[in-house]
Short mmCIF file of C-alpha atoms in Angstrom, two decimals:
data_model
loop_
_atom_site.label_atom_id
_atom_site.label_comp_id
_atom_site.label_asym_id
_atom_site.label_seq_id
_atom_site.Cartn_x
_atom_site.Cartn_y
_atom_site.Cartn_z
CA PHE A 1 0.00 0.00 0.00
CA THR A 2 1.04 3.60 -0.38
CA ARG A 3 1.63 5.77 2.64
CA PRO A 4 0.06 9.24 2.21
CA PRO A 5 1.94 12.21 3.56
CA HIS A 6 1.06 13.63 6.95
CA PRO A 7 -1.72 16.25 6.56
CA SER A 8 0.60 18.92 7.92
CA GLY A 9 3.55 17.71 5.81
CA GLN A 10 5.57 16.92 8.92
CA SER A 11 5.41 14.89 12.11
CA LYS A 12 3.14 15.91 14.96
CA THR A 13 4.50 18.46 17.40
CA GLY A 14 4.25 18.28 21.14
CA GLY A 15 1.41 20.80 21.06
CA GLN A 16 -0.58 18.63 18.68
CA ARG A 17 -0.06 15.60 20.89
CA GLY A 18 -1.25 17.65 23.86
CA LEU A 19 -4.39 18.56 21.93
CA ILE A 20 -5.11 14.85 21.34
CA ASN A 21 -4.66 14.17 25.07
CA LYS A 22 -7.20 16.86 25.94
CA ARG A 23 -9.70 15.48 23.42
CA VAL A 24 -9.27 11.97 24.84
CA ARG A 25 -9.92 13.14 28.40
CA ARG A 26 -12.91 15.24 27.33
CA MET A 27 -14.56 12.44 25.35
CA THR A 28 -13.87 9.88 28.07
CA ASP A 29 -15.49 12.10 30.71
CA LYS A 30 -18.43 12.61 28.38
CA MET A 31 -18.88 8.86 27.90
CA VAL A 32 -18.65 8.14 31.64
CA THR A 33 -21.24 10.83 32.41
CA ALA A 34 -23.58 9.43 29.77
CA GLN A 35 -23.20 5.90 31.08
CA ARG A 36 -23.88 6.95 34.66
CA GLY A 37 -27.14 8.49 33.58
CA LYS A 38 -28.48 5.24 32.14
CA SER A 39 -30.57 2.92 34.26
CA SER A 40 -31.33 -0.23 32.28
CA PHE A 41 -29.64 -3.45 33.37
CA ALA A 42 -27.86 -3.86 30.04
CA ASP A 43 -26.36 -0.37 30.30
CA ARG A 44 -25.27 -0.87 33.91
CA ASP A 45 -23.81 -4.23 32.99
CA TYR A 46 -21.86 -2.69 30.11
CA PHE A 47 -20.63 0.13 32.32
CA ILE A 48 -19.26 -2.36 34.89
CA LEU A 49 -17.57 -4.40 32.16
CA SER A 50 -16.13 -1.26 30.51
CA ASN A 51 -14.68 -0.08 33.81
CA ASP A 52 -13.06 -3.48 34.37
CA VAL A 53 -11.44 -3.34 30.93
CA LYS A 54 -10.01 0.11 31.68
CA PHE A 55 -8.87 -1.02 35.12
CA LEU A 56 -6.87 -3.89 33.64
CA ARG A 57 -5.52 -1.69 30.86
CA ASN A 58 -4.28 0.89 33.36
CA LEU A 59 -2.52 -1.77 35.41
CA PHE A 60 -0.93 -3.12 32.23
CA LEU A 61 0.35 0.28 31.12
CA GLN A 62 1.65 1.04 34.60
CA ALA A 63 3.40 -2.34 34.67
CA ILE A 64 5.29 -1.85 31.40
CA ARG A 65 6.24 1.67 32.56
CA GLY A 66 7.65 0.10 35.71
CA GLU A 67 5.23 1.98 37.99
CA GLU A 68 3.44 0.66 41.02
CA ALA A 69 -0.21 -0.27 40.72
CA GLU A 70 -2.88 2.40 40.92
CA GLY A 71 -3.87 2.95 44.50
CA THR A 72 -0.39 2.11 45.82
CA ARG A 73 1.46 5.17 44.52
CA ARG A 74 1.59 8.55 46.17
CA GLY A 75 1.52 11.90 44.47
CA LYS A 76 -0.38 13.29 41.51
CA ASP A 77 1.90 12.19 38.67
CA ARG A 78 -0.33 9.57 37.11
CA ARG A 79 -0.41 8.77 33.42
CA GLU A 80 -3.44 6.56 33.09
CA ASP A 81 -4.52 5.38 29.64
CA THR A 82 -1.38 6.65 27.99
CA LEU A 83 1.81 5.16 26.59
CA GLU A 84 3.89 8.14 27.63
CA GLY A 85 7.07 7.17 29.46
CA ILE A 86 7.36 3.77 27.76
CA GLN A 87 10.56 4.07 25.77
CA SER A 88 10.13 0.66 24.13
CA ILE A 89 6.98 1.89 22.36
CA PRO A 90 7.71 4.09 19.29
CA SER A 91 6.11 7.54 19.17
CA GLU A 92 4.06 6.61 16.10
CA VAL A 93 2.48 3.75 18.05
CA ARG A 94 1.76 6.06 20.97
CA ASP A 95 -0.01 8.48 18.63
CA LEU A 96 -2.14 5.67 17.17
CA PHE A 97 -3.09 4.58 20.67
CA LYS A 98 -4.25 8.09 21.55
CA ILE A 99 -6.42 8.22 18.45
CA SER A 100 -7.87 4.82 19.31
CA LEU A 101 -8.95 6.21 22.66
CA LEU A 102 -10.86 8.89 20.79
CA TYR A 103 -12.64 6.17 18.84
CA GLU A 104 -13.33 4.24 22.05
CA ALA A 105 -14.96 7.29 23.60
CA GLU A 106 -16.82 8.29 20.41
CA PRO A 107 -16.94 5.52 17.75
CA THR A 108 -17.62 7.71 14.71
CA ASP A 109 -16.50 7.32 11.09
CA LYS A 110 -14.32 10.38 11.52
CA ASN A 111 -12.32 8.86 14.37
CA PHE A 112 -12.07 5.51 12.60
CA LYS A 113 -10.72 7.18 9.47
CA ALA A 114 -8.20 9.01 11.65
CA MET A 115 -6.92 5.65 12.91
CA HIS A 116 -6.80 4.28 9.38
CA THR A 117 -4.85 7.29 8.13
CA ARG A 118 -2.40 7.01 10.98
CA VAL A 119 -1.75 3.33 10.26
CA LEU A 120 -1.02 4.11 6.59
CA GLN A 121 1.69 6.52 7.70
CA MET A 122 3.50 3.92 9.83
CA ASN A 123 6.34 1.64 8.79
CA ALA A 124 6.17 -2.15 9.03
CA ALA A 125 8.02 -2.35 12.37
CA ASP A 126 5.64 0.13 14.02
CA ILE A 127 2.63 -1.68 12.61
CA LYS A 128 3.93 -4.94 14.06
CA THR A 129 4.38 -3.32 17.48
CA SER A 130 0.88 -1.81 17.27
CA ALA A 131 -0.64 -5.15 16.35
CA ARG A 132 1.01 -6.85 19.34
CA LEU A 133 -0.10 -4.06 21.68
CA PHE A 134 -3.73 -4.04 20.57
CA LEU A 135 -3.87 -7.85 20.49
CA GLU A 136 -2.68 -7.88 24.09
CA MET A 137 -5.41 -5.44 25.10
CA LEU A 138 -8.04 -7.47 23.27
CA GLN A 139 -6.90 -10.49 25.27
CA HIS A 140 -7.34 -8.41 28.43
CA ALA A 141 -10.90 -7.61 27.34
CA ASN A 142 -11.60 -11.31 26.76
CA LEU A 143 -10.32 -12.21 30.23
CA VAL A 144 -12.37 -9.44 31.82
CA GLU A 145 -15.50 -10.52 29.96
CA ARG A 146 -15.02 -14.13 31.03
CA ASN A 147 -14.64 -13.05 34.64
CA HIS A 148 -17.72 -10.84 34.29
CA ARG A 149 -19.78 -13.74 32.94
CA VAL A 150 -18.79 -15.86 35.92
CA ARG A 151 -19.67 -12.97 38.23
CA ARG A 152 -23.11 -12.57 36.64
CA TRP A 153 -23.66 -16.33 36.80
CA ARG A 154 -22.95 -16.34 40.52
CA ASP A 155 -25.22 -13.35 41.03
CA TYR A 156 -27.99 -15.27 39.29
CA LYS A 157 -27.33 -18.38 41.39
CA ARG A 158 -27.55 -16.26 44.56
CA GLY A 159 -30.76 -14.64 43.36
CA ASP A 160 -29.22 -11.15 43.51
CA ILE A 161 -30.26 -10.27 39.96
CA SER A 162 -33.08 -11.45 37.71
CA VAL A 163 -31.06 -12.38 34.64
CA LYS A 164 -32.96 -14.98 32.67
CA SER A 165 -31.63 -16.43 29.46
CA SER A 166 -30.71 -19.80 28.00
CA SER A 167 -27.08 -19.21 28.99
CA SER A 168 -27.99 -18.59 32.64
CA GLN A 169 -30.30 -21.60 33.07
CA THR A 170 -29.29 -23.93 35.87
CA LEU A 171 -29.92 -27.65 36.29
CA GLN A 172 -32.55 -26.77 38.89
CA ASP A 173 -34.31 -24.62 36.27
CA THR A 174 -34.15 -27.45 33.74
CA PHE A 175 -35.49 -30.07 36.15
CA LYS A 176 -38.26 -27.71 37.26
CA ASP A 177 -39.26 -27.07 33.65
CA LEU A 178 -39.29 -30.79 32.86
CA MET A 179 -41.57 -31.51 35.82
CA GLN A 180 -43.94 -28.56 35.40
CA ASN A 181 -44.18 -28.28 31.61
CA LYS A 182 -43.16 -31.72 30.30
CA GLY A 183 -44.91 -33.86 32.88
CA MET A 184 -41.81 -35.82 33.91
CA THR A 185 -41.44 -37.23 37.40
CA LYS A 186 -38.29 -36.99 39.50
CA GLU A 187 -37.70 -40.72 38.98
CA GLN A 188 -37.90 -40.31 35.20
CA ILE A 189 -35.40 -37.44 35.27
CA ARG A 190 -32.94 -39.47 37.31
CA ASP A 191 -33.35 -42.56 35.12
CA ALA A 192 -32.76 -40.43 31.99
CA LEU A 193 -29.52 -39.14 33.50
CA LEU A 194 -28.32 -42.66 34.27
CA ARG A 195 -28.70 -43.61 30.61
CA GLN A 196 -26.55 -40.72 29.41
CA ASN A 197 -22.85 -40.66 28.61
CA THR A 198 -20.86 -37.86 27.05
CA GLU A 199 -17.44 -38.71 25.65
CA LEU A 200 -15.16 -35.72 25.15
CA VAL A 201 -12.64 -36.51 22.41
CA PHE A 202 -9.41 -34.54 22.03
CA THR A 203 -8.37 -34.20 18.40
CA ALA A 204 -4.85 -33.36 17.23
CA HIS A 205 -4.38 -29.74 16.13
CA PRO A 206 -0.74 -29.02 15.28
CA THR A 207 -1.74 -25.52 14.15
CA GLN A 208 -2.70 -24.50 17.71
CA ALA A 209 -0.97 -21.14 18.03
CA ALA A 210 -1.50 -20.27 21.70
CA ARG A 211 1.48 -21.23 23.79
CA ARG A 212 0.94 -22.99 27.10
CA SER A 213 3.26 -20.43 28.71
CA ILE A 214 0.71 -17.75 27.79
CA LEU A 215 -2.37 -19.81 28.63
CA THR A 216 -1.05 -20.64 32.10
CA LYS A 217 -0.44 -16.97 32.89
CA GLN A 218 -3.89 -16.04 31.59
CA SER A 219 -5.44 -18.66 33.83
CA GLU A 220 -3.60 -17.20 36.81
CA LEU A 221 -4.75 -13.72 35.79
CA SER A 222 -8.38 -14.91 35.73
CA ARG A 223 -7.96 -16.26 39.25
CA LEU A 224 -6.55 -12.94 40.43
CA LEU A 225 -9.40 -10.99 38.82
CA GLU A 226 -11.88 -13.22 40.60
CA LYS A 227 -10.09 -12.55 43.87
CA HIS A 228 -10.16 -8.81 43.13
CA ASP A 229 -13.98 -8.97 43.04
CA CYS A 230 -13.79 -9.76 46.77
CA SER A 231 -11.14 -7.14 47.51
CA SER A 232 -13.45 -5.37 49.98
CA LEU A 233 -12.60 -8.17 52.43
CA LEU A 234 -8.84 -7.61 52.09
CA THR A 235 -6.59 -5.41 54.17
CA PRO A 236 -4.82 -2.46 52.49
CA THR A 237 -1.58 -4.46 52.36
CA GLN A 238 -3.36 -7.45 50.82
CA LYS A 239 -4.98 -5.18 48.22
CA THR A 240 -1.59 -3.77 47.30
CA GLU A 241 -0.13 -7.27 46.99
CA LEU A 242 -3.06 -8.36 44.83
CA LEU A 243 -2.64 -5.43 42.42
CA THR A 244 1.08 -6.15 42.24
CA GLN A 245 0.37 -9.80 41.41
CA ILE A 246 -2.01 -8.75 38.62
CA GLN A 247 0.65 -6.41 37.24
CA ALA A 248 3.26 -9.17 37.37
CA ALA A 249 0.97 -11.54 35.44
CA LEU A 250 0.25 -8.87 32.81
CA LEU A 251 3.92 -8.02 32.44
CA GLY A 252 4.88 -11.71 32.26
CA ILE A 253 2.47 -12.23 29.34
CA TRP A 254 3.74 -9.09 27.58
CA GLN A 255 7.37 -10.17 27.88
CA THR A 256 6.66 -13.71 26.62
CA ASN A 257 6.96 -14.45 22.91
CA PRO A 258 3.38 -15.35 21.84
CA VAL A 259 4.55 -17.31 18.79
CA ARG A 260 5.72 -20.91 19.02
CA ARG A 261 8.99 -21.16 17.09
CA HIS A 262 9.00 -24.92 16.58
CA LYS A 263 6.41 -27.20 15.03
CA PRO A 264 4.95 -29.49 17.73
CA THR A 265 5.59 -33.23 17.48
CA PRO A 266 2.82 -35.81 18.05
CA GLU A 267 4.17 -36.25 21.57
CA ASP A 268 3.99 -32.48 22.13
CA GLU A 269 0.36 -32.52 21.01
CA ALA A 270 -0.41 -35.32 23.45
CA ARG A 271 1.27 -33.45 26.29
CA TYR A 272 -0.73 -30.28 25.50
CA GLY A 273 -3.94 -32.30 25.53
CA LEU A 274 -3.10 -33.97 28.83
CA SER A 275 -2.37 -30.57 30.35
CA VAL A 276 -5.98 -29.54 29.62
CA VAL A 277 -7.23 -32.60 31.49
CA GLU A 278 -4.88 -32.04 34.42
CA GLU A 279 -5.46 -28.30 34.82
CA THR A 280 -9.18 -28.06 34.00
CA LEU A 281 -11.19 -31.27 33.71
CA TRP A 282 -9.54 -32.96 36.69
CA ASN A 283 -11.39 -30.61 39.06
CA ALA A 284 -14.35 -29.80 36.80
CA VAL A 285 -15.60 -33.39 36.44
CA PRO A 286 -16.21 -34.16 40.15
CA GLU A 287 -17.67 -30.66 40.57
CA HIS A 288 -20.09 -31.44 37.72
CA TYR A 289 -21.23 -34.58 39.51
CA ARG A 290 -21.74 -32.64 42.75
CA VAL A 291 -23.86 -30.04 40.95
CA ILE A 292 -26.06 -32.79 39.48
CA ASP A 293 -26.43 -34.48 42.87
CA ASP A 294 -27.48 -31.16 44.43
CA ALA A 295 -30.00 -30.51 41.64
CA LEU A 296 -31.47 -34.00 42.15
CA LYS A 297 -31.67 -33.35 45.88
CA GLN A 298 -33.62 -30.15 45.24
CA ILE A 299 -36.39 -32.12 43.49
CA GLY A 300 -36.39 -34.91 46.07
CA ALA A 301 -34.52 -37.51 43.97
CA ALA A 302 -31.69 -39.78 45.09
CA PRO A 303 -28.11 -38.83 44.13
CA LEU A 304 -26.27 -40.52 41.28
CA PRO A 305 -24.88 -43.98 42.08
CA MET A 306 -21.13 -44.44 42.45
CA ASP A 307 -20.67 -46.45 39.26
CA VAL A 308 -22.36 -44.01 36.88
CA GLN A 309 -20.28 -42.67 33.99
CA LEU A 310 -21.79 -39.44 32.70
CA ILE A 311 -18.47 -38.24 31.29
CA THR A 312 -15.60 -40.16 29.70
CA LEU A 313 -12.61 -38.95 27.70
CA GLY A 314 -11.03 -40.03 24.44
CA SER A 315 -8.08 -38.78 22.42
CA TRP A 316 -6.73 -39.02 18.87
CA MET A 317 -3.38 -37.56 19.88
CA GLY A 318 -0.79 -40.27 19.35
CA GLY A 319 -3.25 -42.65 17.69
CA ASP A 320 -4.23 -40.90 14.45
CA ARG A 321 -1.99 -42.90 12.10
CA ASP A 322 -4.29 -42.28 9.16
CA GLY A 323 -3.82 -38.51 9.21
CA ASN A 324 -0.32 -37.90 10.56
CA PRO A 325 2.65 -39.72 9.00
CA PHE A 326 4.77 -38.93 12.06
CA VAL A 327 2.55 -41.07 14.31
CA THR A 328 4.19 -44.50 14.37
CA HIS A 329 3.75 -47.63 16.43
CA ASP A 330 6.52 -46.50 18.81
CA ILE A 331 4.92 -43.06 19.23
CA THR A 332 1.54 -44.64 20.04
CA LYS A 333 3.16 -46.92 22.61
CA ARG A 334 5.05 -44.08 24.29
CA ILE A 335 1.99 -41.85 24.50
CA PHE A 336 -0.05 -44.73 25.94
CA TYR A 337 2.41 -45.05 28.82
CA LEU A 338 2.74 -41.28 29.10
CA SER A 339 -1.01 -40.97 29.72
CA GLN A 340 -0.92 -43.73 32.31
CA MET A 341 2.03 -42.14 34.08
CA ARG A 342 0.32 -38.73 34.28
CA ALA A 343 -2.89 -40.34 35.54
CA CYS A 344 -1.06 -42.20 38.30
CA LYS A 345 0.74 -39.01 39.35
CA LEU A 346 -2.61 -37.27 39.76
CA TYR A 347 -4.02 -40.20 41.72
CA TYR A 348 -0.87 -40.29 43.86
CA THR A 349 -1.47 -36.67 44.89
CA GLU A 350 -5.10 -37.38 45.77
CA VAL A 351 -4.18 -40.47 47.81
CA GLU A 352 -1.58 -38.46 49.73
CA SER A 353 -4.26 -35.90 50.55
CA LEU A 354 -6.65 -38.62 51.72
CA LEU A 355 -3.97 -39.91 54.09
CA TRP A 356 -4.55 -36.75 56.11
CA THR A 357 -8.32 -36.67 55.66
CA LEU A 358 -9.09 -40.28 56.57
CA SER A 359 -7.25 -40.52 59.88
CA VAL A 360 -10.23 -42.47 61.19
CA HIS A 361 -9.56 -44.57 64.29
CA GLY A 362 -11.33 -47.90 64.65
CA GLU A 363 -11.65 -51.50 63.60
CA PRO A 364 -11.64 -52.36 59.89
CA THR A 365 -14.65 -53.98 58.26
CA ASP A 366 -14.45 -57.55 56.98
CA LYS A 367 -13.90 -56.33 53.40
CA MET A 368 -11.16 -53.95 54.53
CA ARG A 369 -9.47 -56.66 56.56
CA GLN A 370 -9.64 -59.08 53.63
CA TRP A 371 -8.19 -56.51 51.20
CA LEU A 372 -5.37 -55.65 53.62
CA THR A 373 -4.53 -59.32 54.14
CA VAL A 374 -4.34 -60.08 50.42
CA ASN A 375 -2.33 -56.98 49.52
CA GLN A 376 0.03 -57.19 52.48
CA GLU A 377 0.87 -60.74 51.47
CA ASN A 378 1.22 -60.01 47.76
CA ASP A 379 2.74 -56.56 47.99
CA VAL A 380 5.82 -57.02 50.15
CA LEU A 381 7.91 -55.30 47.47
CA THR A 382 8.47 -51.60 47.99
CA SER A 383 8.16 -48.97 45.26
CA ASP A 384 11.71 -49.56 44.02
CA GLY A 385 11.26 -53.33 43.73
CA SER A 386 13.39 -54.32 46.73
CA ARG A 387 12.08 -56.75 49.34
CA LYS A 388 11.24 -55.92 52.94
CA ASP A 389 9.29 -57.65 55.63
CA ALA A 390 5.62 -56.85 56.01
CA GLU A 391 6.21 -55.22 59.39
CA GLN A 392 8.51 -52.57 57.90
CA LYS A 393 6.77 -51.75 54.64
CA THR A 394 4.10 -49.47 56.15
CA LYS A 395 6.66 -47.29 57.92
CA HIS A 396 7.65 -43.80 56.87
CA TRP A 397 4.18 -43.08 55.56
CA ASP A 398 4.72 -39.38 56.23
CA PHE A 399 7.70 -37.07 56.68
CA TYR A 400 6.52 -35.90 60.09
CA ARG A 401 5.57 -39.30 61.39
CA THR A 402 7.57 -42.42 60.59
CA GLU A 403 5.38 -44.98 62.36
CA GLN A 404 1.88 -45.82 61.16
CA THR A 405 -0.61 -46.95 63.77
CA PHE A 406 -2.51 -50.10 62.87
CA GLU A 407 -5.60 -48.63 64.53
CA GLU A 408 -6.14 -46.45 61.44
CA PRO A 409 -7.25 -48.97 58.79
CA TYR A 410 -8.02 -46.38 56.10
CA ARG A 411 -4.47 -45.11 56.26
CA GLN A 412 -3.17 -48.67 56.04
CA MET A 413 -5.04 -49.15 52.77
CA LEU A 414 -4.01 -45.76 51.40
CA VAL A 415 -0.34 -46.36 52.18
CA ILE A 416 -0.42 -49.58 50.15
CA MET A 417 -2.19 -47.78 47.30
CA ARG A 418 0.47 -45.09 47.37
CA VAL A 419 3.27 -47.67 47.14
CA VAL A 420 1.64 -49.33 44.13
CA LEU A 421 1.01 -45.96 42.45
CA GLU A 422 4.62 -44.91 42.97
CA ARG A 423 5.85 -48.15 41.44
CA THR A 424 3.48 -47.77 38.49
CA ILE A 425 4.68 -44.19 37.92
CA LYS A 426 8.33 -45.26 37.75
CA TYR A 427 7.53 -48.16 35.45
CA THR A 428 5.38 -46.19 32.96
CA GLU A 429 7.66 -43.14 33.05
CA ALA A 430 10.57 -45.27 31.81
CA LEU A 431 8.48 -46.84 29.04
CA SER A 432 7.08 -43.45 27.96
CA GLY A 433 10.66 -42.28 27.42
CA GLY A 434 11.57 -45.35 25.37
CA LYS A 435 13.69 -46.84 28.16
CA GLU A 436 13.69 -50.15 29.98
CA PRO A 437 11.84 -49.97 33.33
CA PRO A 438 14.05 -50.11 36.45
CA PHE A 439 12.21 -53.22 37.68
CA LYS A 440 9.62 -55.68 36.48
CA LYS A 441 8.47 -57.23 39.76
CA GLY A 442 5.87 -56.09 42.23
CA LYS A 443 2.23 -55.20 41.88
CA MET A 444 1.29 -52.32 39.57
CA TYR A 445 -2.01 -50.86 38.50
CA ARG A 446 -2.81 -52.19 35.04
CA CYS A 447 -6.57 -51.69 34.98
CA THR A 448 -9.11 -49.28 36.43
CA ALA A 449 -10.88 -51.99 38.46
CA ASP A 450 -7.78 -52.62 40.62
CA LEU A 451 -7.48 -48.92 41.42
CA ILE A 452 -11.12 -48.28 42.24
CA GLU A 453 -11.72 -51.42 44.35
CA PRO A 454 -10.07 -50.24 47.61
CA LEU A 455 -11.64 -46.79 47.24
CA LYS A 456 -15.13 -48.28 47.06
CA ILE A 457 -14.39 -50.53 50.02
CA MET A 458 -13.40 -47.51 52.12
CA HIS A 459 -16.44 -45.54 50.95
CA GLU A 460 -18.78 -48.39 51.90
CA ALA A 461 -17.13 -48.73 55.31
CA LEU A 462 -17.53 -45.04 56.08
CA GLU A 463 -21.21 -45.08 55.12
CA GLU A 464 -21.89 -48.20 57.20
CA SER A 465 -20.35 -46.49 60.23
CA GLY A 466 -22.49 -43.37 59.74
CA GLN A 467 -19.68 -41.12 58.54
CA GLN A 468 -21.35 -39.92 55.34
CA LEU A 469 -19.62 -36.54 55.46
CA LEU A 470 -16.21 -38.21 55.10
CA ALA A 471 -17.52 -40.77 52.61
CA ASN A 472 -19.07 -38.18 50.28
CA GLY A 473 -16.23 -35.67 50.34
CA ALA A 474 -12.79 -36.01 48.76
CA LEU A 475 -13.05 -39.82 48.68
CA LYS A 476 -16.21 -39.76 46.56
CA ASP A 477 -14.64 -37.16 44.25
CA LEU A 478 -11.66 -39.45 43.72
CA ILE A 479 -13.91 -42.43 42.94
CA ARG A 480 -15.74 -40.41 40.33
CA ARG A 481 -12.44 -39.28 38.84
CA VAL A 482 -11.37 -42.88 38.48
CA GLN A 483 -14.73 -43.70 36.88
CA SER A 484 -14.32 -40.91 34.31
CA PHE A 485 -10.56 -40.85 33.65
CA GLY A 486 -9.63 -44.48 34.27
CA ILE A 487 -6.08 -45.68 34.68
CA ASN A 488 -4.97 -43.97 31.43
CA LEU A 489 -6.56 -40.52 31.95
CA VAL A 490 -7.91 -40.60 28.37
CA LYS A 491 -8.89 -43.50 26.12
CA LEU A 492 -6.55 -43.55 23.13
CA ASP A 493 -8.42 -43.93 19.83
CA ILE A 494 -6.11 -45.63 17.34
CA ARG A 495 -6.98 -45.05 13.69
CA GLN A 496 -5.13 -46.56 10.74
CA GLU A 497 -5.30 -45.60 7.06
CA SER A 498 -7.34 -48.16 5.08
CA THR A 499 -4.54 -49.18 2.67
CA ARG A 500 -2.57 -50.57 5.61
CA HIS A 501 -5.51 -52.83 6.45
CA GLU A 502 -5.67 -53.92 2.82
CA GLU A 503 -1.96 -54.80 2.92
CA VAL A 504 -2.51 -56.96 5.98
CA MET A 505 -5.44 -58.80 4.36
CA GLU A 506 -3.43 -59.42 1.21
#
């Protein structure tokens, strides 16, 4: 494209830039005044969202200027909504940003054309910097909007506001509608749920541009924004620390290269997919079950049984041999063991947590005693494959306490589970790296049934002894995780191009 000359024939002077600053402030004040005068819910909602966007933008600009967060600095020298003082940003980009603020305050054709004209006058390097800057701010707006949607959803759940739309409908609303308008009974609703299963399948997308380094920081930023909504409960020092943490997250994203420089391998794709399960679905799945149980309780129905599978997971990553020539038999094998290793690491963490939760004192049930007898006899090997006597193998169950009391049967079972999980992790980790495992003896978890059996025995024992609160807490969540994720975290779907099948048949 051709770059037209500047209307004045020369670059803008300081006086002209000052004029733009005054116009920005005047139009912004005008917009704020107009918004405050509106009373509809949609206008108030937009005003809150708009203020949040500006709040995050101000913190971002202060962060890249190296200033403390707004509200923590003293004095009157504040340069909100401006790129002044940021030496890494060219002056041409700063001018474009000022004009964009005019368009934000008053989105007219005139202001849009002013932005367009300014872009045409910029060189390629400045355009690239502008694109990165505005893309970053658009990402901020997306994060703010997501946080705002969650905030509105919680307001609706609390009954604070009367937002009613298909996107805000709860399970309680759905069940109520089915009973009142569709004539279904609570038993029919529960039976319909038991017949359902949703399988979420991860497909391989090597063109995925967003880096996990960026996504992780954005997730942390969302958490901090959610915490900021409750900042009225924080002390002044805590508020300052929170704003500083938000600034650090914003600056960390800005200083991170958003472009992946290397094409991901099939194993990279599998690891990215597993990270989604670990960081999102691992906690979301049991929460989903709890929400359904609560909705069923509200209509007087029984909760879901322990063996129900409403959600299961599948994956093409590492198994799509018909579409990716780089996916070989060895790659499929390594990713299979990689998934199992990651699953066992997650289960290991949950079992360690239960060791503190289920410090229940008492006699074991017959099923618990039978399981302990069988596994203590067959599992004398420790996690590294060496042999010890049965008296010693339950020692050192915790850093702070080396001896385990035999009057805590739940801990006895969990300690054995932890040993088997640790051994399985070491075994599958070696195979996932294409190496020989350090040992081949000792019990390991090879199927979901072996892992879930002791958990169900403990759950049944707690319910029989009247300790439903312990039974239906973290232990029940873990059982439902095992039901959904299994021993391999995701089911690997292996697909092969049809000509290979024809070659085998020939």
